[in-house]
mmCIF file of C-alpha atoms in Angstrom:
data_model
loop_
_atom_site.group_PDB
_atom_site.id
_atom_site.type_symbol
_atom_site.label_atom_id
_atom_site.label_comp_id
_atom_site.label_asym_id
_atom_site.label_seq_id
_atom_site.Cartn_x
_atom_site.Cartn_y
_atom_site.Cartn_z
ATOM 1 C CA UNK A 61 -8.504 -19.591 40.334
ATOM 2 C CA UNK A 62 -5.724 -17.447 41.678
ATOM 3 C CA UNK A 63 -7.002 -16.731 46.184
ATOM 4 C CA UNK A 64 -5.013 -13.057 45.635
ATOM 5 C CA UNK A 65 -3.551 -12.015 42.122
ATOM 6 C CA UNK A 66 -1.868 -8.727 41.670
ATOM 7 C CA UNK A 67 -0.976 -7.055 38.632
ATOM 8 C CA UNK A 68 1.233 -6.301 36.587
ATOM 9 C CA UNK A 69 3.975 -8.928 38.019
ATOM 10 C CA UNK A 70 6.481 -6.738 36.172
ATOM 11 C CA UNK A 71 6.589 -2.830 37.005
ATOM 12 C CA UNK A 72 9.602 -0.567 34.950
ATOM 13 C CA UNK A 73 9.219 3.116 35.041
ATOM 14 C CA UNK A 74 11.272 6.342 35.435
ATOM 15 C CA UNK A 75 11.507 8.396 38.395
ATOM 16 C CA UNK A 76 8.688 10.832 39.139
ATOM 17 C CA UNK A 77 6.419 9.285 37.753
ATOM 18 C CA UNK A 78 2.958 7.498 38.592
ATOM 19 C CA UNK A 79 2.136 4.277 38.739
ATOM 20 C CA UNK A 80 -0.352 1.820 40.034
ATOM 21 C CA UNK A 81 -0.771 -2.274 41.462
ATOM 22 C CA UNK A 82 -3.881 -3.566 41.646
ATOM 23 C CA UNK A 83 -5.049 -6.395 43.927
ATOM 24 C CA UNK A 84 -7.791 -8.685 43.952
ATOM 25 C CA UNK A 85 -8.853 -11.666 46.250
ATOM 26 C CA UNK A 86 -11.430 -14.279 45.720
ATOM 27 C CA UNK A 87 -11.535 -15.500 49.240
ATOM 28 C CA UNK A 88 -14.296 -13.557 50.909
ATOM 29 C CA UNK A 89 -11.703 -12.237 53.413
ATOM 30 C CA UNK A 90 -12.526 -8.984 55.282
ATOM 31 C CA UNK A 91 -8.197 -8.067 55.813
ATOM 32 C CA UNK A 92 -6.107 -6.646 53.197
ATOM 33 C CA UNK A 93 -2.706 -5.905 52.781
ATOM 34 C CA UNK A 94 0.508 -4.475 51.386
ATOM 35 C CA UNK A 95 3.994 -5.267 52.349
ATOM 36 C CA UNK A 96 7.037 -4.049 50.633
ATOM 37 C CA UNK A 97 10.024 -6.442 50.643
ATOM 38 C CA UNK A 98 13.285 -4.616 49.837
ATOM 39 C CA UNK A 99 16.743 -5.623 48.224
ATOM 40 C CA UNK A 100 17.859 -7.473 51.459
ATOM 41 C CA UNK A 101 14.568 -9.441 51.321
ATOM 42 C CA UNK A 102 13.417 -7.792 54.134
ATOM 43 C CA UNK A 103 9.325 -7.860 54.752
ATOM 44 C CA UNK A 104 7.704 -4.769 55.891
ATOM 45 C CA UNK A 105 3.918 -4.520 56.207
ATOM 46 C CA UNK A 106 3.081 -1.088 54.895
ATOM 47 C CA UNK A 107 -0.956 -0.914 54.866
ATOM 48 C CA UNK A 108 -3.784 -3.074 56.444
ATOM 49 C CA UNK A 109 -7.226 -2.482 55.946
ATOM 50 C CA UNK A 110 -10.289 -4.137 57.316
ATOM 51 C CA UNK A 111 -13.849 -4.091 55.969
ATOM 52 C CA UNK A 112 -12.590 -0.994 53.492
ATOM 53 C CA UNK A 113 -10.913 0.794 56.519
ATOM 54 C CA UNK A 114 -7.481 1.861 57.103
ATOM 55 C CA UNK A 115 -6.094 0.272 60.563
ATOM 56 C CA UNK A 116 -2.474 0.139 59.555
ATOM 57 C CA UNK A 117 -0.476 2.906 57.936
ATOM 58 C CA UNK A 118 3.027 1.854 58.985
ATOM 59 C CA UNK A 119 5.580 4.660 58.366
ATOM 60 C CA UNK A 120 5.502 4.652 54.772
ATOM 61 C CA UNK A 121 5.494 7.992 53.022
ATOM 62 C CA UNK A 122 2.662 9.895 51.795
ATOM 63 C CA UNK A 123 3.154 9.256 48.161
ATOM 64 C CA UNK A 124 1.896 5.957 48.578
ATOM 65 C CA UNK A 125 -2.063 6.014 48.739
ATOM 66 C CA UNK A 126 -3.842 2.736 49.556
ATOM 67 C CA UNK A 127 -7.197 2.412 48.010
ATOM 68 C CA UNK A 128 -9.675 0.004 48.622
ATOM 69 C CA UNK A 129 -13.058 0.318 46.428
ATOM 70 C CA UNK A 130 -14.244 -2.546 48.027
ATOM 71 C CA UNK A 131 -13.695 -6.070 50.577
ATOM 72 C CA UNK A 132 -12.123 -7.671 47.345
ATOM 73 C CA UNK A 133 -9.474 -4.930 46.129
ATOM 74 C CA UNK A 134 -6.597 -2.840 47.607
ATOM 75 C CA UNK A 135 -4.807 -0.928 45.472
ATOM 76 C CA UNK A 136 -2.012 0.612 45.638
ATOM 77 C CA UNK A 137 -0.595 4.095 44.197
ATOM 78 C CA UNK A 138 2.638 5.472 44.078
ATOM 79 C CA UNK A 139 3.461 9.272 43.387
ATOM 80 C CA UNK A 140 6.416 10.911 42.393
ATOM 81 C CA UNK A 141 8.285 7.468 42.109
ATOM 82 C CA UNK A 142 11.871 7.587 43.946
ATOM 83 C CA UNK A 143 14.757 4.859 43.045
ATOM 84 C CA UNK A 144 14.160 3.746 46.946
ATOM 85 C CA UNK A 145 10.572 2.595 46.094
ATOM 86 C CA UNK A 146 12.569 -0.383 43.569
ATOM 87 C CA UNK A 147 11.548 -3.263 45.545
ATOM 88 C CA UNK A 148 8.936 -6.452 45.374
ATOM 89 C CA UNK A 149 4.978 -5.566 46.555
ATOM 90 C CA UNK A 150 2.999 -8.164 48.074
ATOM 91 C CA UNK A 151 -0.792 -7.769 48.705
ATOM 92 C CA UNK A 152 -2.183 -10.032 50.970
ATOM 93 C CA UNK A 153 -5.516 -11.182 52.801
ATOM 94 C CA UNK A 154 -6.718 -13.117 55.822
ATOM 95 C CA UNK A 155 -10.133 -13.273 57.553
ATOM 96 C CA UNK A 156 -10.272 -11.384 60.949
ATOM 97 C CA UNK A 157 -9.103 -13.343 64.007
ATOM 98 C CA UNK A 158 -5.517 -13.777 65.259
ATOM 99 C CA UNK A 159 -5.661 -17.721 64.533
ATOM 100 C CA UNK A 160 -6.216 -16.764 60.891
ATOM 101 C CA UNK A 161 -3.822 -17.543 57.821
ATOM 102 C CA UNK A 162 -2.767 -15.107 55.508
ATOM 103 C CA UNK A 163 -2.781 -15.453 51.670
ATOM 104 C CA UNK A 164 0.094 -14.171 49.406
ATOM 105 C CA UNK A 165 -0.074 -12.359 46.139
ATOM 106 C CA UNK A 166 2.663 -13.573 43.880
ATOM 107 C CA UNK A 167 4.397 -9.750 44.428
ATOM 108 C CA UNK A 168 4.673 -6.959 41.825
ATOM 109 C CA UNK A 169 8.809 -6.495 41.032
ATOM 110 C CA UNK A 170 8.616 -2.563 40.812
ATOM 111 C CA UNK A 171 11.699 -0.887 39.443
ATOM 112 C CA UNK A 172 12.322 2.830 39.611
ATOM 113 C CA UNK A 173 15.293 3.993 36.290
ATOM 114 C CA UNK B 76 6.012 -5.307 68.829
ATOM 115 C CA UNK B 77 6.739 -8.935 70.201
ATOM 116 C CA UNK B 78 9.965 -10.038 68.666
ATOM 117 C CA UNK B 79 10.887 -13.103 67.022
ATOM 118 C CA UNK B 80 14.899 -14.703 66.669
ATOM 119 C CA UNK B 81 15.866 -16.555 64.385
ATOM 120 C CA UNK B 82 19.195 -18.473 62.525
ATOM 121 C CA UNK B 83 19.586 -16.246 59.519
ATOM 122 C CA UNK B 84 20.651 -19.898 57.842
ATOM 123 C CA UNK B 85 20.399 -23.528 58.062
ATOM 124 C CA UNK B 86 21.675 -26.731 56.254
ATOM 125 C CA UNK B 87 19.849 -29.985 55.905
ATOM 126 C CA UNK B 88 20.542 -33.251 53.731
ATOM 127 C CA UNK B 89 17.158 -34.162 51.531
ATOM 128 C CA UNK B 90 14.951 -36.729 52.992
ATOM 129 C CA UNK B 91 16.335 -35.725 56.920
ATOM 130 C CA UNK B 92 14.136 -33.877 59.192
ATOM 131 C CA UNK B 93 14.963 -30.274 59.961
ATOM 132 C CA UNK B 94 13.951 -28.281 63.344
ATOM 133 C CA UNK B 95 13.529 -24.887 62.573
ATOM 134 C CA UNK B 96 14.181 -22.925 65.986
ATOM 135 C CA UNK B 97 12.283 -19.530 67.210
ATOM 136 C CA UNK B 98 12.781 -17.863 69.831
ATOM 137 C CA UNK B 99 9.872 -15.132 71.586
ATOM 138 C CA UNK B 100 10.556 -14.275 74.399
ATOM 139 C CA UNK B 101 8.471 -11.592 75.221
ATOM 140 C CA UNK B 102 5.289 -13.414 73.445
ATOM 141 C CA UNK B 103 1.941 -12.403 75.240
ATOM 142 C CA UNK B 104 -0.454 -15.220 76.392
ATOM 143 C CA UNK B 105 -2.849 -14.257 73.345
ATOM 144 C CA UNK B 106 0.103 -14.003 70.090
ATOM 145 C CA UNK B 107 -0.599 -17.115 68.568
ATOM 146 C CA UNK B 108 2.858 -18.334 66.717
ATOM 147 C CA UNK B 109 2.320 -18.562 62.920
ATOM 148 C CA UNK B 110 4.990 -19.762 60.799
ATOM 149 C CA UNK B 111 5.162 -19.226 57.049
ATOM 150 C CA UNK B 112 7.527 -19.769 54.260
ATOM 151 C CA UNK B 113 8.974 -17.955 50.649
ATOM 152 C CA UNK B 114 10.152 -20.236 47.832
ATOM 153 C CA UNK B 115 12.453 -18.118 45.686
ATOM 154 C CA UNK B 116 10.646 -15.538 43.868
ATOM 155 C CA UNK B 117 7.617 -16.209 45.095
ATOM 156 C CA UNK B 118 5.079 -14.701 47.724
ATOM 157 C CA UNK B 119 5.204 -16.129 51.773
ATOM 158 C CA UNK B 120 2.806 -18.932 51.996
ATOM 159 C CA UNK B 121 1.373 -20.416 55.461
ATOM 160 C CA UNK B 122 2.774 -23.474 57.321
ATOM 161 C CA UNK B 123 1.299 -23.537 60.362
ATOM 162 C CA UNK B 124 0.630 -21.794 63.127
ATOM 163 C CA UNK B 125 -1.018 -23.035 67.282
ATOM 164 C CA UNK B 126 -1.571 -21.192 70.902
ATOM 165 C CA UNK B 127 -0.437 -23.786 73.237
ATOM 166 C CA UNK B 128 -0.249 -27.316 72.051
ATOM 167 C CA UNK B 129 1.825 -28.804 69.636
ATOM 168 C CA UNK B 130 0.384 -29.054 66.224
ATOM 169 C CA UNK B 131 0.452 -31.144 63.302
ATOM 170 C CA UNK B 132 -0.334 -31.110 59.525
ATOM 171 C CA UNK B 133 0.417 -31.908 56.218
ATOM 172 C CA UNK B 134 3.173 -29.860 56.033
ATOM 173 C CA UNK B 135 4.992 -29.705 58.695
ATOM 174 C CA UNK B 136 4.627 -30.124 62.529
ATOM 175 C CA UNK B 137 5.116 -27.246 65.675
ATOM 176 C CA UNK B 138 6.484 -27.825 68.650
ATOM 177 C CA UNK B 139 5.677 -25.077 71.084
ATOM 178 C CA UNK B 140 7.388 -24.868 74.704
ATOM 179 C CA UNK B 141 5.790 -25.331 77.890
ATOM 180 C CA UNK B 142 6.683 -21.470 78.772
ATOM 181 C CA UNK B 143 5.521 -20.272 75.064
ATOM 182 C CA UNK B 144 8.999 -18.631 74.858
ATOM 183 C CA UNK B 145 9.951 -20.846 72.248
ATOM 184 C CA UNK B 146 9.055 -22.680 69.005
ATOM 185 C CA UNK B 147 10.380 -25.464 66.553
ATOM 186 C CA UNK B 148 8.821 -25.784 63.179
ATOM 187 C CA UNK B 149 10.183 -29.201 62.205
ATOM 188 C CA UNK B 150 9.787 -30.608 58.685
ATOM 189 C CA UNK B 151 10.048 -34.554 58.863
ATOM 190 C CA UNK B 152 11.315 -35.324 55.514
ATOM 191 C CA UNK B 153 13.169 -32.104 53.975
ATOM 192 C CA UNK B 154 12.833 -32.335 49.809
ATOM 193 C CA UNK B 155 14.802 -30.268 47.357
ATOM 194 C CA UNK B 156 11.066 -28.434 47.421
ATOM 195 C CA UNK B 157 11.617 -26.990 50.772
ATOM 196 C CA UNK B 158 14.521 -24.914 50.503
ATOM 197 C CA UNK B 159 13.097 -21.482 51.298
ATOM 198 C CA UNK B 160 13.272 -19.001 54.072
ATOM 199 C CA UNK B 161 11.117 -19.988 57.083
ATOM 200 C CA UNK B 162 9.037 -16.778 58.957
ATOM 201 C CA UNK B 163 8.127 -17.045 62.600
ATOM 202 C CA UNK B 164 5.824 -14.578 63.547
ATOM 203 C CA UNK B 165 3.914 -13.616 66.506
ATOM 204 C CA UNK B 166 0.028 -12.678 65.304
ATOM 205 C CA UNK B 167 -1.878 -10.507 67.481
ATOM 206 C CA UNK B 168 -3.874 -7.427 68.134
ATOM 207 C CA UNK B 169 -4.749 -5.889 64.710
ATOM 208 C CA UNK B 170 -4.635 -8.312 62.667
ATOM 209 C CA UNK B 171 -0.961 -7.536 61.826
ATOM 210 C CA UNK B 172 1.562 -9.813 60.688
ATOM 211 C CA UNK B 173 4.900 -8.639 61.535
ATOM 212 C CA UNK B 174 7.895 -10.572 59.417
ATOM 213 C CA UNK B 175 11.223 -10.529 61.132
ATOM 214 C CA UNK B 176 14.593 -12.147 59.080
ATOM 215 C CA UNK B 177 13.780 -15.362 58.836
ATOM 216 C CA UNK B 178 16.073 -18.611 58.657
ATOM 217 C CA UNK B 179 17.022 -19.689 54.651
ATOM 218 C CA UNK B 180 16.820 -23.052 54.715
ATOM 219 C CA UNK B 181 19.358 -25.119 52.183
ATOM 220 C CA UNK B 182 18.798 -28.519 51.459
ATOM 221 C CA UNK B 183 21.521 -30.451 50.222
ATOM 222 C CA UNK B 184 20.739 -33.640 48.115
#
């Protein structure tokens, strides 16, 4: 069994529209989140949420909406797609604690045409 | 945020150990010093991670100075399997983990 599967692993769409990732994670953990890793590889966290509770929203524009419906899923949903939202989304999770690991999704490859 | 520095790139011939430098200089005496690693096209997975004391496991090894300003992630026997780029990241209040470049390790055979 996948510990945190995202789908779709492939993501094509036009601009302005919107679209959704889902997230899932069989681990039990209480920490969720969602980092964006752009064209230069770069990985930024975007959201973290704990126990169904934002406690992260990095600067990350208000067209993305984070929703979790509950400890095992974090979705996330894009509005009014722009061409600088192409990039790779991870979801991730961890149990609390600062000696914790964190578990990767295999990433969503979004592309915005 | 407490920074980490990295080499943006390193070489290493297959079946030689690498040491992976970090530097964190401004590390806190809570951030505990994770390290994790992304094959190509795939998410970051862990390594290891330790507080004080140098740490061991079936990965890899961490060798964290005295002062905590410092860290080596060294990999004892580098395989064709562990080219990848190699995180070092500082984990503390919040539950955040913060990603800087990274070092893109090449291993030659």
């Amino acid at each position: 069994d996948t510990a945190v599967s995202q789908t779709p692993k492939y993501l094509v769409t036009q601009m302005g529209n919107d679209k959704s990732i889902k997230c899932e994670q069989n681990l039990g953990h209480d920490t969720m989140y969602w980092y964006k890793q752009d064209s230069k590889k770069f990985l930024k966290i975007m959201f973290s949420y704990n126990n169904k509770e934002l406690i992260i929203n990095e600067t990350v524009p208000n067209r993305f909406s984070p929703k979790s419906p509950d400890k095992a899923h974090l979705n996330l949903h894009i509005n009014s797609l722009e061409l600088g939202d192409s990039a790779v989304y991870f979801c991730a999770s961890s149990q609390e604690g600062w000696q914790t690991e964190a578990f990767f999704g295999q990433g969503t490859r979004l592309t915005v045409v | 945020d407490a920074k980490t520095t990295q080499p943006n790139s390193m070489e290493s011939n297959e079946e030689e150990p690498v040491h992976l430098p970090c530097n964190h200089s401004t590390i806190s005496g809570t951030d505990y010093i994770h390290w994790y690693r992304q094959l190509p096209s795939q998410g970051p997975e862990y390594v290891i991670h330790g507080l004080t004391s140098n740490v061991n496991n079936r990965m890899a090894s961490l060798a964290i100075a005295e002062d905590r300003k410092s860290s080596t992630l060294i990999l004892h026997r580098a395989t064709l399997r562990d080219a990848a780029v190699y995180y070092c990241i500082l984990r503390y209040t919040g539950n955040q983990f913060y990603f800087g470049t990274g070092t893109s390790l090449t291993v030659i055979p």
